[in-house]
Amino acid sequence: MADVFDRVKKIIVDQLDVEESKVTMEASFKDDLEADSLDVVELVMELEDEFDMEIADEEAEKINTVGDAVEYINSQS
Amino acid sequence: MLEGKNALVTGASRGIGKAIALELGQKGANVAVNFAGNEEKAQAVVEELEALGVKTFKIQADVSDEASVKSMVKAVIKEFGSLDILVNNAGITRDNLLMRMKEEEFDQVINTNLKGVFVCTKAVTRQMMKQKEGKIINVSSIVGVSGNPGQANYVAAKAGVIGLTKTTAKELASRNILVNAVAPGFIATEMTDALTDEQKESMYSLIPLERLGKAEDVARVVRFLASDDANYITGQTIHIDGGMVM
């Protein structure tokens, strides 16, 4: 669990250029991490590469918080 | 000018697409030559490009079919390692008066000429976003701006391409992906060769420069838009029409 979160966190910090401390499970990409729609699309692309999976558009649309992303990835592995 | 850049040109086996592929190759770009049906002509373009010393290969795909476009783009990235330039050139005509135009004729032209641009653009965007750099050039037509009797389907598609160009340019500007269109007027191709002298004369009366354009006239503008010389231009439609529509 922690492993996935750490990997997701690293990608978020790199992509969105935010402080590590801001990246919590509850943090919303758009509200707390100041990501726009395109940032989220890009982030999902990076997650797909990192975890070697395909995230369908319908699923990607449901990913609003860091926790959503971590849970989705865990549910697929 | 384009050394080390990797390009994909759709509909590159003949006409304007061929001229664009060769122009990009002459300026040093590696070029993937897409074709729909004419493999022999695509092979001839590949051989001309090889003689220029750039990397090149031909690849079949129907631009309106997402699955086939996805695998084409994947193959290009695998072969070249990146994709810097996409030229959406593939197009067809099914001319008829509106009153006589069949639904099928309308759909076919919209699918290839408009949906094809959407499908190909979407397919390369992921790669270009990662690179944080890319140039997309869409080949529209001057009739997409002016309208033209007998071409309701073609004109609707080409006008759509201009709108798509502007929207894509706005969506992707923050990722340094620049999207522009060219709108050729009357260009000498197999299509215009078939016209009678009388038809040509009446055509010239509409063109301030009083002559047909050459495919190379279009190709050179596309090459400019693909180059670093055009790094502050996005969302524009450049008319290459001898002054026909101002």
CSV table of C-alpha atoms in Angstrom, one decimal:
chain,number,residue,atom,x,y,z
A,1,MET,CA,0.0,0.0,0.0
A,2,ALA,CA,2.7,2.5,1.1
A,3,ASP,CA,4.7,1.6,-1.9
A,4,VAL,CA,2.0,2.5,-4.4
A,5,PHE,CA,1.4,5.8,-2.5
A,6,ASP,CA,5.0,6.7,-2.6
A,7,ARG,CA,5.3,6.0,-6.3
A,8,VAL,CA,2.2,8.0,-7.0
A,9,LYS,CA,3.4,10.8,-4.8
A,10,LYS,CA,6.7,11.1,-6.6
A,11,ILE,CA,5.0,11.4,-9.9
A,12,ILE,CA,2.6,14.1,-8.6
A,13,VAL,CA,5.5,16.1,-7.1
A,14,ASP,CA,7.4,15.9,-10.4
A,15,GLN,CA,4.4,16.6,-12.7
A,16,LEU,CA,2.6,19.3,-10.7
A,17,ASP,CA,5.7,20.8,-9.0
A,18,VAL,CA,4.1,20.8,-5.6
A,19,GLU,CA,5.5,20.4,-2.0
A,20,GLU,CA,5.6,16.7,-1.0
A,21,SER,CA,3.8,17.5,2.3
A,22,LYS,CA,0.7,18.7,0.3
A,23,VAL,CA,0.3,15.3,-1.4
A,24,THR,CA,-1.9,13.4,1.0
A,25,MET,CA,-4.5,10.7,0.3
A,26,GLU,CA,-7.3,13.3,0.7
A,27,ALA,CA,-5.7,15.9,-1.5
A,28,SER,CA,-7.8,16.9,-4.5
A,29,PHE,CA,-5.8,17.4,-7.7
A,30,LYS,CA,-7.8,20.4,-8.8
A,31,ASP,CA,-8.7,22.0,-5.5
A,32,ASP,CA,-5.6,21.3,-3.4
A,33,LEU,CA,-2.8,20.7,-5.9
A,34,GLU,CA,-3.8,23.4,-8.4
A,35,ALA,CA,-4.0,21.0,-11.4
A,36,ASP,CA,-6.1,21.9,-14.4
A,37,SER,CA,-8.0,19.3,-16.5
A,38,LEU,CA,-5.0,18.8,-18.8
A,39,ASP,CA,-2.7,18.3,-15.9
A,40,VAL,CA,-4.9,15.5,-14.7
A,41,VAL,CA,-5.0,13.9,-18.1
A,42,GLU,CA,-1.2,14.1,-18.2
A,43,LEU,CA,-0.9,12.7,-14.7
A,44,VAL,CA,-3.1,9.7,-15.6
A,45,MET,CA,-0.8,9.1,-18.6
A,46,GLU,CA,2.3,9.0,-16.3
A,47,LEU,CA,0.5,6.7,-13.8
A,48,GLU,CA,-0.3,4.3,-16.7
A,49,ASP,CA,3.4,4.2,-17.7
A,50,GLU,CA,4.7,3.9,-14.1
A,51,PHE,CA,2.3,1.0,-13.3
A,52,ASP,CA,2.2,-0.5,-16.7
A,53,MET,CA,-1.6,-0.4,-17.0
A,54,GLU,CA,-4.3,1.2,-19.1
A,55,ILE,CA,-6.8,3.4,-17.3
A,56,ALA,CA,-10.0,3.7,-19.4
A,57,ASP,CA,-11.3,7.2,-19.9
A,58,GLU,CA,-14.4,6.4,-17.8
A,59,GLU,CA,-12.3,5.3,-14.9
A,60,ALA,CA,-9.9,8.2,-15.3
A,61,GLU,CA,-12.7,10.7,-15.0
A,62,LYS,CA,-13.5,9.3,-11.5
A,63,ILE,CA,-10.0,10.0,-10.2
A,64,ASN,CA,-10.2,13.3,-8.3
A,65,THR,CA,-8.0,12.8,-5.3
A,66,VAL,CA,-4.6,11.2,-4.7
A,67,GLY,CA,-6.5,8.5,-2.7
A,68,ASP,CA,-8.7,7.8,-5.8
A,69,ALA,CA,-5.6,7.1,-7.9
A,70,VAL,CA,-3.9,4.9,-5.2
A,71,GLU,CA,-7.1,2.9,-4.7
A,72,TYR,CA,-7.7,2.4,-8.4
A,73,ILE,CA,-4.1,1.2,-8.9
A,74,ASN,CA,-4.4,-1.2,-5.9
A,75,SER,CA,-7.7,-2.6,-7.2
A,76,GLN,CA,-6.0,-3.4,-10.5
A,77,SER,CA,-3.0,-5.2,-9.2
B,1,MET,CA,16.5,23.1,-40.7
B,2,LEU,CA,14.6,20.0,-39.6
B,3,GLU,CA,17.6,17.7,-38.8
B,4,GLY,CA,16.8,15.1,-36.2
B,5,LYS,CA,13.0,15.9,-36.3
B,6,ASN,CA,10.6,13.0,-36.9
B,7,ALA,CA,7.5,13.5,-39.0
B,8,LEU,CA,4.4,11.6,-40.0
B,9,VAL,CA,2.6,12.8,-43.1
B,10,THR,CA,-0.8,11.2,-43.8
B,11,GLY,CA,-1.9,10.7,-47.4
B,12,ALA,CA,1.7,11.1,-48.5
B,13,SER,CA,1.8,8.8,-51.6
B,14,ARG,CA,0.9,11.5,-54.1
B,15,GLY,CA,-0.1,15.2,-54.7
B,16,ILE,CA,0.3,17.7,-52.0
B,17,GLY,CA,1.1,15.1,-49.3
B,18,LYS,CA,4.0,13.7,-51.4
B,19,ALA,CA,5.4,17.2,-51.9
B,20,ILE,CA,5.2,17.8,-48.2
B,21,ALA,CA,6.9,14.5,-47.3
B,22,LEU,CA,9.8,15.3,-49.8
B,23,GLU,CA,10.1,18.9,-48.6
B,24,LEU,CA,10.4,17.8,-45.0
B,25,GLY,CA,12.9,15.2,-46.0
B,26,GLN,CA,15.0,17.6,-48.0
B,27,LYS,CA,15.3,19.8,-44.9
B,28,GLY,CA,16.6,16.8,-42.9
B,29,ALA,CA,13.5,15.3,-41.2
B,30,ASN,CA,12.9,11.6,-41.0
B,31,VAL,CA,9.5,11.0,-42.6
B,32,ALA,CA,6.9,8.2,-42.1
B,33,VAL,CA,4.9,8.0,-45.3
B,34,ASN,CA,1.3,7.1,-44.6
B,35,PHE,CA,-1.0,5.8,-47.4
B,36,ALA,CA,-4.5,4.3,-47.6
B,37,GLY,CA,-4.5,2.2,-50.8
B,38,ASN,CA,-1.7,3.1,-53.1
B,39,GLU,CA,1.3,1.1,-51.8
B,40,GLU,CA,3.3,1.3,-55.0
B,41,LYS,CA,3.2,5.1,-55.1
B,42,ALA,CA,4.0,5.2,-51.4
B,43,GLN,CA,7.0,3.0,-52.0
B,44,ALA,CA,8.2,5.4,-54.7
B,45,VAL,CA,8.1,8.3,-52.2
B,46,VAL,CA,10.0,6.2,-49.7
B,47,GLU,CA,12.7,5.6,-52.3
B,48,GLU,CA,13.0,9.3,-53.1
B,49,LEU,CA,13.3,10.1,-49.4
B,50,GLU,CA,15.9,7.4,-48.9
B,51,ALA,CA,18.0,9.0,-51.7
B,52,LEU,CA,18.0,12.1,-49.5
B,53,GLY,CA,19.7,10.2,-46.7
B,54,VAL,CA,16.9,10.4,-44.1
B,55,LYS,CA,15.1,7.6,-42.3
B,56,THR,CA,11.8,6.7,-43.8
B,57,PHE,CA,9.3,4.0,-44.2
B,58,LYS,CA,5.8,3.5,-45.5
B,59,ILE,CA,2.8,2.6,-43.4
B,60,GLN,CA,-0.7,1.8,-44.3
B,61,ALA,CA,-3.6,3.1,-42.3
B,62,ASP,CA,-7.1,4.4,-42.8
B,63,VAL,CA,-7.0,7.8,-40.9
B,64,SER,CA,-10.7,7.5,-40.0
B,65,ASP,CA,-10.2,4.3,-38.1
B,66,GLU,CA,-8.9,4.8,-34.6
B,67,ALA,CA,-7.4,1.4,-34.0
B,68,SER,CA,-5.5,1.5,-37.3
B,69,VAL,CA,-4.2,5.0,-36.5
B,70,LYS,CA,-3.2,4.1,-33.0
B,71,SER,CA,-1.0,1.2,-34.2
B,72,MET,CA,0.4,3.4,-37.0
B,73,VAL,CA,1.5,6.1,-34.4
B,74,LYS,CA,2.9,3.4,-32.2
B,75,ALA,CA,5.0,2.0,-35.1
B,76,VAL,CA,6.3,5.4,-36.0
B,77,ILE,CA,7.4,6.2,-32.4
B,78,LYS,CA,9.0,2.7,-32.1
B,79,GLU,CA,10.9,3.3,-35.4
B,80,PHE,CA,12.0,6.9,-34.9
B,81,GLY,CA,12.0,7.2,-31.1
B,82,SER,CA,9.9,10.3,-31.0
B,83,LEU,CA,7.3,12.2,-33.0
B,84,ASP,CA,7.8,15.9,-33.5
B,85,ILE,CA,5.7,16.7,-36.6
B,86,LEU,CA,2.3,15.5,-37.7
B,87,VAL,CA,0.9,16.6,-41.0
B,88,ASN,CA,-2.8,15.8,-41.4
B,89,ASN,CA,-3.0,15.8,-45.2
B,90,ALA,CA,-5.1,12.7,-46.1
B,91,GLY,CA,-8.2,13.7,-47.9
B,92,ILE,CA,-10.8,12.5,-50.5
B,93,THR,CA,-13.5,14.1,-52.7
B,94,ARG,CA,-16.9,12.9,-53.6
B,95,ASP,CA,-18.3,16.0,-55.4
B,96,ASN,CA,-22.0,16.4,-56.1
B,97,LEU,CA,-24.6,19.0,-55.9
B,98,LEU,CA,-26.2,19.1,-52.5
B,99,MET,CA,-29.6,18.1,-54.0
B,100,ARG,CA,-28.0,15.0,-55.5
B,101,MET,CA,-25.4,14.2,-52.8
B,102,LYS,CA,-26.0,10.8,-51.1
B,103,GLU,CA,-25.7,10.5,-47.3
B,104,GLU,CA,-22.9,8.0,-47.9
B,105,GLU,CA,-20.9,10.5,-50.0
B,106,PHE,CA,-21.3,13.1,-47.2
B,107,ASP,CA,-20.2,10.6,-44.5
B,108,GLN,CA,-17.2,9.3,-46.4
B,109,VAL,CA,-15.7,12.7,-46.9
B,110,ILE,CA,-16.4,13.9,-43.3
B,111,ASN,CA,-14.9,10.6,-42.0
B,112,THR,CA,-11.7,10.9,-43.8
B,113,ASN,CA,-11.2,14.7,-44.1
B,114,LEU,CA,-12.5,15.8,-40.7
B,115,LYS,CA,-12.7,12.8,-38.3
B,116,GLY,CA,-9.4,11.6,-39.6
B,117,VAL,CA,-7.7,14.8,-38.4
B,118,PHE,CA,-9.3,14.4,-35.0
B,119,VAL,CA,-8.2,10.7,-34.7
B,120,CYS,CA,-4.6,11.3,-35.8
B,121,THR,CA,-4.3,14.4,-33.6
B,122,LYS,CA,-5.6,12.5,-30.6
B,123,ALA,CA,-3.2,9.6,-31.3
B,124,VAL,CA,0.0,11.7,-31.3
B,125,THR,CA,-0.9,14.1,-28.5
B,126,ARG,CA,0.2,11.7,-25.7
B,127,GLN,CA,3.7,11.5,-27.2
B,128,MET,CA,3.9,15.2,-27.9
B,129,MET,CA,2.7,16.1,-24.4
B,130,LYS,CA,5.5,13.9,-22.9
B,131,GLN,CA,8.1,15.6,-25.2
B,132,LYS,CA,6.6,19.0,-24.2
B,133,GLU,CA,7.0,19.9,-27.8
B,134,GLY,CA,5.2,19.2,-31.1
B,135,LYS,CA,4.0,20.7,-34.3
B,136,ILE,CA,0.7,19.7,-36.0
B,137,ILE,CA,-0.1,21.0,-39.4
B,138,ASN,CA,-3.6,20.4,-40.9
B,139,VAL,CA,-4.2,20.7,-44.6
B,140,SER,CA,-7.5,22.5,-45.0
B,141,SER,CA,-8.6,24.2,-48.2
B,142,ILE,CA,-9.5,27.7,-49.3
B,143,VAL,CA,-13.0,26.4,-50.1
B,144,GLY,CA,-13.4,25.7,-46.4
B,145,VAL,CA,-13.3,29.5,-46.0
B,146,SER,CA,-15.2,30.6,-49.1
B,147,GLY,CA,-17.6,27.7,-49.9
B,148,ASN,CA,-17.8,26.0,-53.2
B,149,PRO,CA,-20.8,24.7,-55.2
B,150,GLY,CA,-20.8,20.9,-55.7
B,151,GLN,CA,-18.6,20.3,-52.6
B,152,ALA,CA,-20.9,20.6,-49.6
B,153,ASN,CA,-19.3,17.6,-47.9
B,154,TYR,CA,-15.7,18.6,-48.7
B,155,VAL,CA,-16.3,22.2,-47.7
B,156,ALA,CA,-18.0,21.3,-44.4
B,157,ALA,CA,-15.1,19.0,-43.6
B,158,LYS,CA,-12.4,21.6,-44.5
B,159,ALA,CA,-14.2,24.3,-42.5
B,160,GLY,CA,-14.4,21.9,-39.6
B,161,VAL,CA,-10.7,21.3,-39.8
B,162,ILE,CA,-10.1,25.1,-39.3
B,163,GLY,CA,-12.3,25.0,-36.2
B,164,LEU,CA,-10.6,21.9,-34.9
B,165,THR,CA,-7.2,23.5,-35.5
B,166,LYS,CA,-8.1,26.5,-33.4
B,167,THR,CA,-9.5,24.4,-30.5
B,168,THR,CA,-6.6,22.0,-30.5
B,169,ALA,CA,-4.2,24.9,-30.5
B,170,LYS,CA,-5.9,26.4,-27.5
B,171,GLU,CA,-6.0,23.1,-25.6
B,172,LEU,CA,-2.4,22.2,-26.2
B,173,ALA,CA,-0.7,25.5,-26.1
B,174,SER,CA,0.4,25.1,-22.5
B,175,ARG,CA,2.3,22.0,-23.5
B,176,ASN,CA,4.1,23.7,-26.3
B,177,ILE,CA,2.3,21.8,-29.0
B,178,LEU,CA,1.6,24.2,-31.9
B,179,VAL,CA,-1.3,23.6,-34.2
B,180,ASN,CA,-1.8,25.4,-37.5
B,181,ALA,CA,-3.6,24.9,-40.8
B,182,VAL,CA,-2.9,25.7,-44.4
B,183,ALA,CA,-5.6,26.4,-46.9
B,184,PRO,CA,-4.5,25.8,-50.4
B,185,GLY,CA,-6.3,27.3,-53.4
B,186,PHE,CA,-6.2,25.9,-56.9
B,187,ILE,CA,-3.0,23.7,-56.9
B,188,ALA,CA,-1.8,21.9,-60.1
B,189,THR,CA,-2.4,18.2,-59.4
B,190,GLU,CA,-3.8,15.3,-61.3
B,191,MET,CA,-7.2,16.8,-60.5
B,192,THR,CA,-6.6,20.1,-62.3
B,193,ASP,CA,-4.7,18.4,-65.2
B,194,ALA,CA,-8.1,17.1,-66.2
B,195,LEU,CA,-9.6,20.5,-66.7
B,196,THR,CA,-10.0,22.0,-70.2
B,197,ASP,CA,-8.2,25.3,-71.2
B,198,GLU,CA,-11.5,27.1,-71.0
B,199,GLN,CA,-12.1,25.9,-67.5
B,200,LYS,CA,-8.6,26.9,-66.5
B,201,GLU,CA,-9.0,30.4,-68.0
B,202,SER,CA,-12.2,31.0,-66.0
B,203,MET,CA,-10.3,29.8,-62.9
B,204,TYR,CA,-7.4,32.2,-63.5
B,205,SER,CA,-9.9,35.1,-63.5
B,206,LEU,CA,-10.5,34.4,-59.8
B,207,ILE,CA,-6.8,34.4,-58.9
B,208,PRO,CA,-5.0,37.7,-58.6
B,209,LEU,CA,-1.7,36.0,-59.4
B,210,GLU,CA,-3.4,34.5,-62.5
B,211,ARG,CA,-1.8,31.1,-62.2
B,212,LEU,CA,-2.2,27.8,-60.5
B,213,GLY,CA,-0.2,27.1,-57.4
B,214,LYS,CA,2.3,24.2,-57.2
B,215,ALA,CA,2.2,21.4,-54.6
B,216,GLU,CA,5.7,22.7,-53.6
B,217,ASP,CA,4.2,26.1,-52.8
B,218,VAL,CA,2.1,24.4,-50.2
B,219,ALA,CA,4.9,22.1,-49.0
B,220,ARG,CA,7.2,25.0,-48.3
B,221,VAL,CA,4.7,26.8,-46.0
B,222,VAL,CA,4.1,23.5,-44.2
B,223,ARG,CA,7.8,23.1,-43.7
B,224,PHE,CA,8.0,26.6,-42.3
B,225,LEU,CA,5.2,25.9,-39.8
B,226,ALA,CA,7.0,22.7,-38.8
B,227,SER,CA,10.2,24.5,-38.2
B,228,ASP,CA,11.5,26.5,-35.2
B,229,ASP,CA,11.0,29.6,-37.3
B,230,ALA,CA,7.3,29.3,-36.5
B,231,ASN,CA,7.6,28.9,-32.8
B,232,TYR,CA,5.3,31.8,-32.0
B,233,ILE,CA,2.5,30.9,-34.4
B,234,THR,CA,-0.4,28.7,-33.3
B,235,GLY,CA,-4.1,28.3,-34.2
B,236,GLN,CA,-3.7,30.1,-37.6
B,237,THR,CA,-4.9,29.2,-41.1
B,238,ILE,CA,-2.5,30.4,-43.8
B,239,HIS,CA,-4.0,30.8,-47.2
B,240,ILE,CA,-1.9,29.6,-50.1
B,241,ASP,CA,-4.1,30.6,-53.0
B,242,GLY,CA,-2.5,33.3,-55.1
B,243,GLY,CA,-4.6,35.9,-53.4
B,244,MET,CA,-8.0,34.3,-54.3
B,245,VAL,CA,-9.6,34.8,-50.9
B,246,MET,CA,-8.5,37.8,-48.7
